[in-house]
mmCIF file of C-alpha atoms and ligand atoms in Angstrom:
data_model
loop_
_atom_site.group_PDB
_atom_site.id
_atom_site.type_symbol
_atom_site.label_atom_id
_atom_site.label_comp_id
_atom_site.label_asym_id
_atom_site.label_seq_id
_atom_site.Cartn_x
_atom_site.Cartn_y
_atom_site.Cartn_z
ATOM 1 C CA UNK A 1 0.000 0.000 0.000
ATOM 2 C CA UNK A 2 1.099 3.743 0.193
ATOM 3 C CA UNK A 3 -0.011 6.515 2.853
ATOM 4 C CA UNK A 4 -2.450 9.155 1.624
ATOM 5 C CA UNK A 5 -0.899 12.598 1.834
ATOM 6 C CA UNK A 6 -2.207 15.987 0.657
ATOM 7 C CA UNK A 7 -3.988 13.795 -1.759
ATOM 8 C CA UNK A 8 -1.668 11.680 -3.130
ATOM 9 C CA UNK A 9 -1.127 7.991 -2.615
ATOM 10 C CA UNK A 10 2.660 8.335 -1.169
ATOM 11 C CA UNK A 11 4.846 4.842 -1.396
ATOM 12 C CA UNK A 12 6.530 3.671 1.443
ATOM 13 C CA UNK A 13 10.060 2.299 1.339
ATOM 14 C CA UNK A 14 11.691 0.671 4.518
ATOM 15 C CA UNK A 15 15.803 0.572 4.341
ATOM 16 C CA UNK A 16 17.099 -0.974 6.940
ATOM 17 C CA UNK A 17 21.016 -1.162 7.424
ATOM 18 C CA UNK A 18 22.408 -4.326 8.029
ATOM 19 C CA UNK A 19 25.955 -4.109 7.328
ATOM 20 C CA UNK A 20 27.371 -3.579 10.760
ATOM 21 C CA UNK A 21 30.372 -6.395 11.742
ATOM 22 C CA UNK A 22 28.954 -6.832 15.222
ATOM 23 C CA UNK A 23 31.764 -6.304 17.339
ATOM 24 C CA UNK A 24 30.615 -5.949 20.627
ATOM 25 C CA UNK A 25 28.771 -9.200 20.041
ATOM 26 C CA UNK A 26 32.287 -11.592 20.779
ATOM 27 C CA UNK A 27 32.250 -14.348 18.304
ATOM 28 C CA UNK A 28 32.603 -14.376 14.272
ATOM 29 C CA UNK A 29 29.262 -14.073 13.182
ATOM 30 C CA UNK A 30 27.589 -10.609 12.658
ATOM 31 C CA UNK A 31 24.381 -10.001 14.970
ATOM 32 C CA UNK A 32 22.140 -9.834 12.571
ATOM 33 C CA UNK A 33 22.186 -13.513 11.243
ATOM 34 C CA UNK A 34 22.355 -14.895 14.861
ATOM 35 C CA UNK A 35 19.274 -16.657 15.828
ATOM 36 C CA UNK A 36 16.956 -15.159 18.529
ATOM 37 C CA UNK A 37 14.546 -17.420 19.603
ATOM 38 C CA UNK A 38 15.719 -19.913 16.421
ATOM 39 C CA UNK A 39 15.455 -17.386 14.155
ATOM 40 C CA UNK A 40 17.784 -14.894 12.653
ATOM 41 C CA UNK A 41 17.575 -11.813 14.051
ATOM 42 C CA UNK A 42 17.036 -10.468 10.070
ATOM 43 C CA UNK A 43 14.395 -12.218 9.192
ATOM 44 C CA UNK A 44 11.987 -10.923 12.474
ATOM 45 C CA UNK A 45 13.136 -7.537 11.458
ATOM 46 C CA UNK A 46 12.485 -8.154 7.855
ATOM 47 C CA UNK A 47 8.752 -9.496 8.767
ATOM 48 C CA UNK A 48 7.837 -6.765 10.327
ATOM 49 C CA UNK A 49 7.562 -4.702 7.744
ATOM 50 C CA UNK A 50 6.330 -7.250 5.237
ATOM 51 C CA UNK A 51 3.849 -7.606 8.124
ATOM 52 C CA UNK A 52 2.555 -4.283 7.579
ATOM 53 C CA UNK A 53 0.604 -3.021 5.105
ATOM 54 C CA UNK A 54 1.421 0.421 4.553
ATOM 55 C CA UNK A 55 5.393 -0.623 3.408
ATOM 56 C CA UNK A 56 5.922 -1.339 -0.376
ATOM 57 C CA UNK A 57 9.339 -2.246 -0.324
ATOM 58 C CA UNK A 58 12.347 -3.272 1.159
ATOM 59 C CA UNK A 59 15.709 -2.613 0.306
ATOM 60 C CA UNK A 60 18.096 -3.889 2.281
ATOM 61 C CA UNK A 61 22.422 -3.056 3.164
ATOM 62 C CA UNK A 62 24.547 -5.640 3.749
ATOM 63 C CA UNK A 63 27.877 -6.485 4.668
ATOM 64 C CA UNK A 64 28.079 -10.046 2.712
ATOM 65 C CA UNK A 65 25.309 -9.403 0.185
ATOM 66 C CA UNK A 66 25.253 -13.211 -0.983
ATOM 67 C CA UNK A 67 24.698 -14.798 2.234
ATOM 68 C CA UNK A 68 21.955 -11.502 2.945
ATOM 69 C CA UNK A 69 20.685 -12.551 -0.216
ATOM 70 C CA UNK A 70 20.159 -16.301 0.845
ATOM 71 C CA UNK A 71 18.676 -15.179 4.337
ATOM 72 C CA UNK A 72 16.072 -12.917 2.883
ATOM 73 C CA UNK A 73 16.398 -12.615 -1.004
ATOM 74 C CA UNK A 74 12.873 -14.402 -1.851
ATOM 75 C CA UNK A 75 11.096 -12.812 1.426
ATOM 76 C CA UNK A 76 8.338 -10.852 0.149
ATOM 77 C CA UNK A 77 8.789 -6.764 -0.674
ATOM 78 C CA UNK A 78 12.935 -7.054 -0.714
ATOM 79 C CA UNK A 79 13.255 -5.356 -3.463
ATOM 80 C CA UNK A 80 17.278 -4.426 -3.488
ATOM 81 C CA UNK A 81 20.241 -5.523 -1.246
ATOM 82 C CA UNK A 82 22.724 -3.397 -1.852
ATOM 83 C CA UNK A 83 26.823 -3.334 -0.213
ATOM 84 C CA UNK A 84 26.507 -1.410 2.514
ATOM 85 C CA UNK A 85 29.551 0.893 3.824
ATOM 86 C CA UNK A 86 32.514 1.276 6.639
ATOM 87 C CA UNK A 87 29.674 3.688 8.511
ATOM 88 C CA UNK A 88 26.126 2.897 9.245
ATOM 89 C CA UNK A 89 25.381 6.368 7.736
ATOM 90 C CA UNK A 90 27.501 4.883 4.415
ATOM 91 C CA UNK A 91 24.751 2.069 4.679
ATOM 92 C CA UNK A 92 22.065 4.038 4.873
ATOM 93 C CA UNK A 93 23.327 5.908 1.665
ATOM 94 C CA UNK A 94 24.155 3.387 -0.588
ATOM 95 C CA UNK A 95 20.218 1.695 0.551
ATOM 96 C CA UNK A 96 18.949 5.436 -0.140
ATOM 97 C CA UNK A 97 20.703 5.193 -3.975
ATOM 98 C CA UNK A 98 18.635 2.220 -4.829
ATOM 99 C CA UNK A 99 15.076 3.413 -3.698
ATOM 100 C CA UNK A 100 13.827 4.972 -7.031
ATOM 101 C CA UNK A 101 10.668 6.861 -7.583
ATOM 102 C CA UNK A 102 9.681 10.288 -6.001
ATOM 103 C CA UNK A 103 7.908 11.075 -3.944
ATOM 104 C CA UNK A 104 7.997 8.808 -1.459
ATOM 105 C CA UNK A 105 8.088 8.305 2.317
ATOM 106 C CA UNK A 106 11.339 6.861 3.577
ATOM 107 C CA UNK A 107 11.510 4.516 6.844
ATOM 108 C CA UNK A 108 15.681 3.760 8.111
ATOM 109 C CA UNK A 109 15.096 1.025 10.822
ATOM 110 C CA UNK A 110 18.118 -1.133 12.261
ATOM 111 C CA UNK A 111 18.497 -4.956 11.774
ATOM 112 C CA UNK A 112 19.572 -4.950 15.034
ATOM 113 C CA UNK A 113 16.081 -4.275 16.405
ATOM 114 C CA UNK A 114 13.693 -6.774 15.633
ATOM 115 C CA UNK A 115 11.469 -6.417 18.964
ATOM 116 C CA UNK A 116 9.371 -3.301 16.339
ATOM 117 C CA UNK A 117 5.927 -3.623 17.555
ATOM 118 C CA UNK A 118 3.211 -3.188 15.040
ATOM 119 C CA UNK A 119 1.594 -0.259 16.169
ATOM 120 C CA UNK A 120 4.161 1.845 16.810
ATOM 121 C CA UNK A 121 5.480 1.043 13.043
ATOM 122 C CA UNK A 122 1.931 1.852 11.757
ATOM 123 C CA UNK A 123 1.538 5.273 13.459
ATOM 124 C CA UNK A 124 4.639 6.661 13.135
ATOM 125 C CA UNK A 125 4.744 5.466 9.004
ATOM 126 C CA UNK A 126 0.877 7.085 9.251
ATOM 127 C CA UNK A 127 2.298 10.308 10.942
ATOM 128 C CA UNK A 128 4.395 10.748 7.903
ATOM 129 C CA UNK A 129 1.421 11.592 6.039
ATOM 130 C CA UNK A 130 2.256 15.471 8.116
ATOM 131 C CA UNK A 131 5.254 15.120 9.223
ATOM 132 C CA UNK A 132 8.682 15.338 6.678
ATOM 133 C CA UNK A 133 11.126 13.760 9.574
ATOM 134 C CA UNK A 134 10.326 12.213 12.434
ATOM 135 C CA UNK A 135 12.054 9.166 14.594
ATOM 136 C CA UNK A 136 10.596 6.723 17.268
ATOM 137 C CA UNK A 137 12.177 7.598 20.722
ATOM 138 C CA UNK A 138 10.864 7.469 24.299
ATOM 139 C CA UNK A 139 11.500 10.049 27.303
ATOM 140 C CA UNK A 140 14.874 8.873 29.635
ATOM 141 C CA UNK A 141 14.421 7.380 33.216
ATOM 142 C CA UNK A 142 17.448 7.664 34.143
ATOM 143 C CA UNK A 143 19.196 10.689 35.226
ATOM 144 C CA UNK A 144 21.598 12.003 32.249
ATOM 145 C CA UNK A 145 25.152 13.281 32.918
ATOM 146 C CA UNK A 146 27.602 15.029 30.332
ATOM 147 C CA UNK A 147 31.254 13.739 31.132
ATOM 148 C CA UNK A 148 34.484 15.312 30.223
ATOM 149 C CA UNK A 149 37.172 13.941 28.720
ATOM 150 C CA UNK A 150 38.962 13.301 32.666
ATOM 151 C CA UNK A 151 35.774 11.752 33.925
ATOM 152 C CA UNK A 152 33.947 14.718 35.534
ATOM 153 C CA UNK A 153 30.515 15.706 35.198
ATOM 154 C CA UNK A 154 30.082 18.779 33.231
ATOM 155 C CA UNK A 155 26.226 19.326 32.875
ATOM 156 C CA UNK A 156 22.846 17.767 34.204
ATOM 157 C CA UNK A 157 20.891 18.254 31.129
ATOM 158 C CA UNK A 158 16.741 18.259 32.218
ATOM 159 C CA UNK A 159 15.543 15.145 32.150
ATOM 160 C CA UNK A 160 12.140 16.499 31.193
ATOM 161 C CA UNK A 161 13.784 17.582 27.870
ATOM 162 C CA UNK A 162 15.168 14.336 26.797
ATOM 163 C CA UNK A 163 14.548 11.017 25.051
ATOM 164 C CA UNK A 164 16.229 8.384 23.577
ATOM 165 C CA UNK A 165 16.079 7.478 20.177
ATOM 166 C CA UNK A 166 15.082 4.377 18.061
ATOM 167 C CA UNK A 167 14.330 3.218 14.963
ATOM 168 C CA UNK A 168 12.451 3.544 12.496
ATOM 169 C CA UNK A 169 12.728 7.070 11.657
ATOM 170 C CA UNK A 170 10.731 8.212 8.916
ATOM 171 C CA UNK A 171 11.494 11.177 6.568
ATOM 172 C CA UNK A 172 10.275 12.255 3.137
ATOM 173 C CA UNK A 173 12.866 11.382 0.917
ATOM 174 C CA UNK A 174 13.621 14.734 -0.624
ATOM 175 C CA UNK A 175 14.436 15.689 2.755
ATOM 176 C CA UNK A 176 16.519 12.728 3.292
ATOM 177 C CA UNK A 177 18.476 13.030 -0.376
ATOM 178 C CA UNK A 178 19.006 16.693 0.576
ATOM 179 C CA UNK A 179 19.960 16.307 4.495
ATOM 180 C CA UNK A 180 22.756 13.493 2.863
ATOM 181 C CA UNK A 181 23.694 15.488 0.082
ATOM 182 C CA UNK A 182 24.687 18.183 2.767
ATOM 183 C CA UNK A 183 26.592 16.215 5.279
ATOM 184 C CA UNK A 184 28.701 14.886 2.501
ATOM 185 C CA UNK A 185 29.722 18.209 1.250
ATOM 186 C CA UNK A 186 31.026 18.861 5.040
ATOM 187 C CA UNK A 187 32.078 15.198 6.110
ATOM 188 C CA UNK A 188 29.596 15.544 9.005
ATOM 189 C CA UNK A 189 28.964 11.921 10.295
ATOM 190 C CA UNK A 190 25.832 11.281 12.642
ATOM 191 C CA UNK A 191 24.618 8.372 15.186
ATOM 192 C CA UNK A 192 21.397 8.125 13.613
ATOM 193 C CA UNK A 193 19.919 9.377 10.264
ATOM 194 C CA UNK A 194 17.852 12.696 12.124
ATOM 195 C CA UNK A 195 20.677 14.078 13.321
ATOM 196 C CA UNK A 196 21.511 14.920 9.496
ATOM 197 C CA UNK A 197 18.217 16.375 8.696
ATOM 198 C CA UNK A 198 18.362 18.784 11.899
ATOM 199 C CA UNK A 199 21.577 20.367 10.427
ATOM 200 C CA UNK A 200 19.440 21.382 7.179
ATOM 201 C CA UNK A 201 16.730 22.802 9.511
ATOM 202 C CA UNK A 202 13.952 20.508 9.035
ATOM 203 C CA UNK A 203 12.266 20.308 12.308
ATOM 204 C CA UNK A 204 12.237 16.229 13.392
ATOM 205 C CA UNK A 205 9.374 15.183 15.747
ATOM 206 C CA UNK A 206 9.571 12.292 17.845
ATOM 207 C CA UNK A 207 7.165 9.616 18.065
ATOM 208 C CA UNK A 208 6.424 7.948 21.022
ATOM 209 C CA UNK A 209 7.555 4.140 20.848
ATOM 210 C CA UNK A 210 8.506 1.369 24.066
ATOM 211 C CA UNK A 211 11.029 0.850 25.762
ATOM 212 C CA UNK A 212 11.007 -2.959 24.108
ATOM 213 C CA UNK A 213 12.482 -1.850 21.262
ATOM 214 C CA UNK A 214 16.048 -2.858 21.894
ATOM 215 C CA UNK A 215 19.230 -2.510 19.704
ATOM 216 C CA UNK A 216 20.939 -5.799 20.048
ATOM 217 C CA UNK A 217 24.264 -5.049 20.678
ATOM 218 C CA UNK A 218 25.526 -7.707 23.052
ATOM 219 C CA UNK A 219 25.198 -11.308 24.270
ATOM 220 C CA UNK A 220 22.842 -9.850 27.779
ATOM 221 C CA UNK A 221 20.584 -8.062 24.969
ATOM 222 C CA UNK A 222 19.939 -11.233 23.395
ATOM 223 C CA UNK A 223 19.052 -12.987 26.452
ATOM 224 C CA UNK A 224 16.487 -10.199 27.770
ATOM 225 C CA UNK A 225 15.131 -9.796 23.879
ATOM 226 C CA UNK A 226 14.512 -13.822 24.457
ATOM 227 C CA UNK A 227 12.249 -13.585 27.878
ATOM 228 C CA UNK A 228 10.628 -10.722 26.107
ATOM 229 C CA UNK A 229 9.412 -12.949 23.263
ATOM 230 C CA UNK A 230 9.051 -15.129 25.396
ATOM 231 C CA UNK A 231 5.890 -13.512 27.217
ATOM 232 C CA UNK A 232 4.721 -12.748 24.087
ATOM 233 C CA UNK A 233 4.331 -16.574 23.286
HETATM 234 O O1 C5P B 1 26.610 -0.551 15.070
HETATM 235 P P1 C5P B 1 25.201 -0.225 15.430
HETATM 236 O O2 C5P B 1 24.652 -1.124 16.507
HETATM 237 O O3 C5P B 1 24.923 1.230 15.666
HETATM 238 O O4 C5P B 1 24.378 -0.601 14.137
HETATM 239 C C1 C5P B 1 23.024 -0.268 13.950
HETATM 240 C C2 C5P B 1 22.561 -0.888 12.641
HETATM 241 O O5 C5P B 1 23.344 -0.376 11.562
HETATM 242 C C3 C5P B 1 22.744 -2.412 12.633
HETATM 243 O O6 C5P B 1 21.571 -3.003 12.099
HETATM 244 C C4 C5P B 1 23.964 -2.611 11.766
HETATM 245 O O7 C5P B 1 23.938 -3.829 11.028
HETATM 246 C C5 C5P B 1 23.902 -1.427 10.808
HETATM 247 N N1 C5P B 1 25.226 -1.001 10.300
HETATM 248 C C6 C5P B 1 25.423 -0.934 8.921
HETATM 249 N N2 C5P B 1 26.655 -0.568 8.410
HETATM 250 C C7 C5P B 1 27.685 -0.274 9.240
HETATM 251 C C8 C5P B 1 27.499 -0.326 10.653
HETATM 252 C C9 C5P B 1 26.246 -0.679 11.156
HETATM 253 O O8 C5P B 1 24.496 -1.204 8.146
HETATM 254 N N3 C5P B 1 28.860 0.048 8.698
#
């Protein structure tokens, strides 16, 4: 399907970077084709999107794009898998290359989260219809601290003020193209996609998502994303 906006019926592409070498995982195998529950993590994080209707297609950036291609090549809606880069934002890029037609609505979610719940993919994609940049994030409990180079605390930003952020985060892709385009020009490299579209001064909203919605980074994430499916079993 597509999301309705100011009229038109707006195709919905979902890139999701996939190249990363998983490191801080130990072991030789890269996170994303470890099994969670016995299944690779890419393939939950692939369904969710075939899951839902509002995504079109997939295009996918991967370290080894054979054995990416094997995992997921015939899964429904993977429409490219590309080489991805020495940077997640590289990724993201060379994904961005191969979606083609404009206009159309943009979605950059990790591999490495596969615990996506439905509705909070649906609204935020449906927000889009308004919205040219937004990301999935939810407000901090803990107490942040800025720390200096020598281990001392320089600020206590408001807590009030501040949330972490997810994926997906959803732009238009003009907006996307344009906020890329820009922090190539001045070799500005970001943490997450957003971060490149505030520096052109598009305003980014956040969506509300959960907590659930982990990054799998190391072997304890696996384990707590396992009881979590778990009690959804
Ligand atoms: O490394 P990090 O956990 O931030 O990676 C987030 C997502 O970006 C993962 O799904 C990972 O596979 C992907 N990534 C990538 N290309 C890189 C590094 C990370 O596609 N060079």
């Amino acid at each position: 399907m597509s999301i309705e906006a100011g009229g038109l019926q707006v195709p919905v592409s979902v890139i999701i970077p996939a190249a990363g070498s998983g490191r801080r995982m130990g072991g030789g195998t890269a996170k994303q084709f470890l099994p969670l529950r016995g299944e690779p993590v890419l393939v939950r994080t692939v369904r969710l999107f075939i899951r839902c209707p509002l995504v079109d297609e997939i295009v996918i950036a991967a370290g080894d794009v054979e054995a990416t291609r094997a995992l997921v090549g015939d899964m429904p809606k993977v429409a490219r898998i590309v080489k991805g880069g020495a940077e997640r934002q590289d990724s993201v890029w060379a994904a961005l290359q191969a979606v083609h037609s404009r206009p159309r609505i943009v979605a950059v979610h990790d591999a490495a989260r596969p615990l996506l719940t439905p509705d909070v993919l649906e609204g935020v994609l449906r927000a889009a219809a308004t919205c040219p940049a937004q990301v999935v994030a939810v407000p901090v409990q803990d107490t942040i601290k800025q720390v200096g180079p020598d281990g001392v605390v320089v600020a206590t930003p408001d807590r009030a003020t501040l949330w972490a952020v997810q994926t997906p985060q959803v732009f238009w892709a003009d907006v996307l193209v344009r906020a890329f385009h820009r922090a190539m020009a001045d070799g500005f490299v970001g943490t997450d996609d957003a971060s490149l579209v505030e520096r052109i001064g598009v305003p980014v909203r956040v969506y509300r998502g959960r907590p659930t919605n982990l990054k799998l980074t190391t072997p304890g994430d696996f384990r707590v994303a396992e009881a979590l499916l778990e009690g959804d079993a």
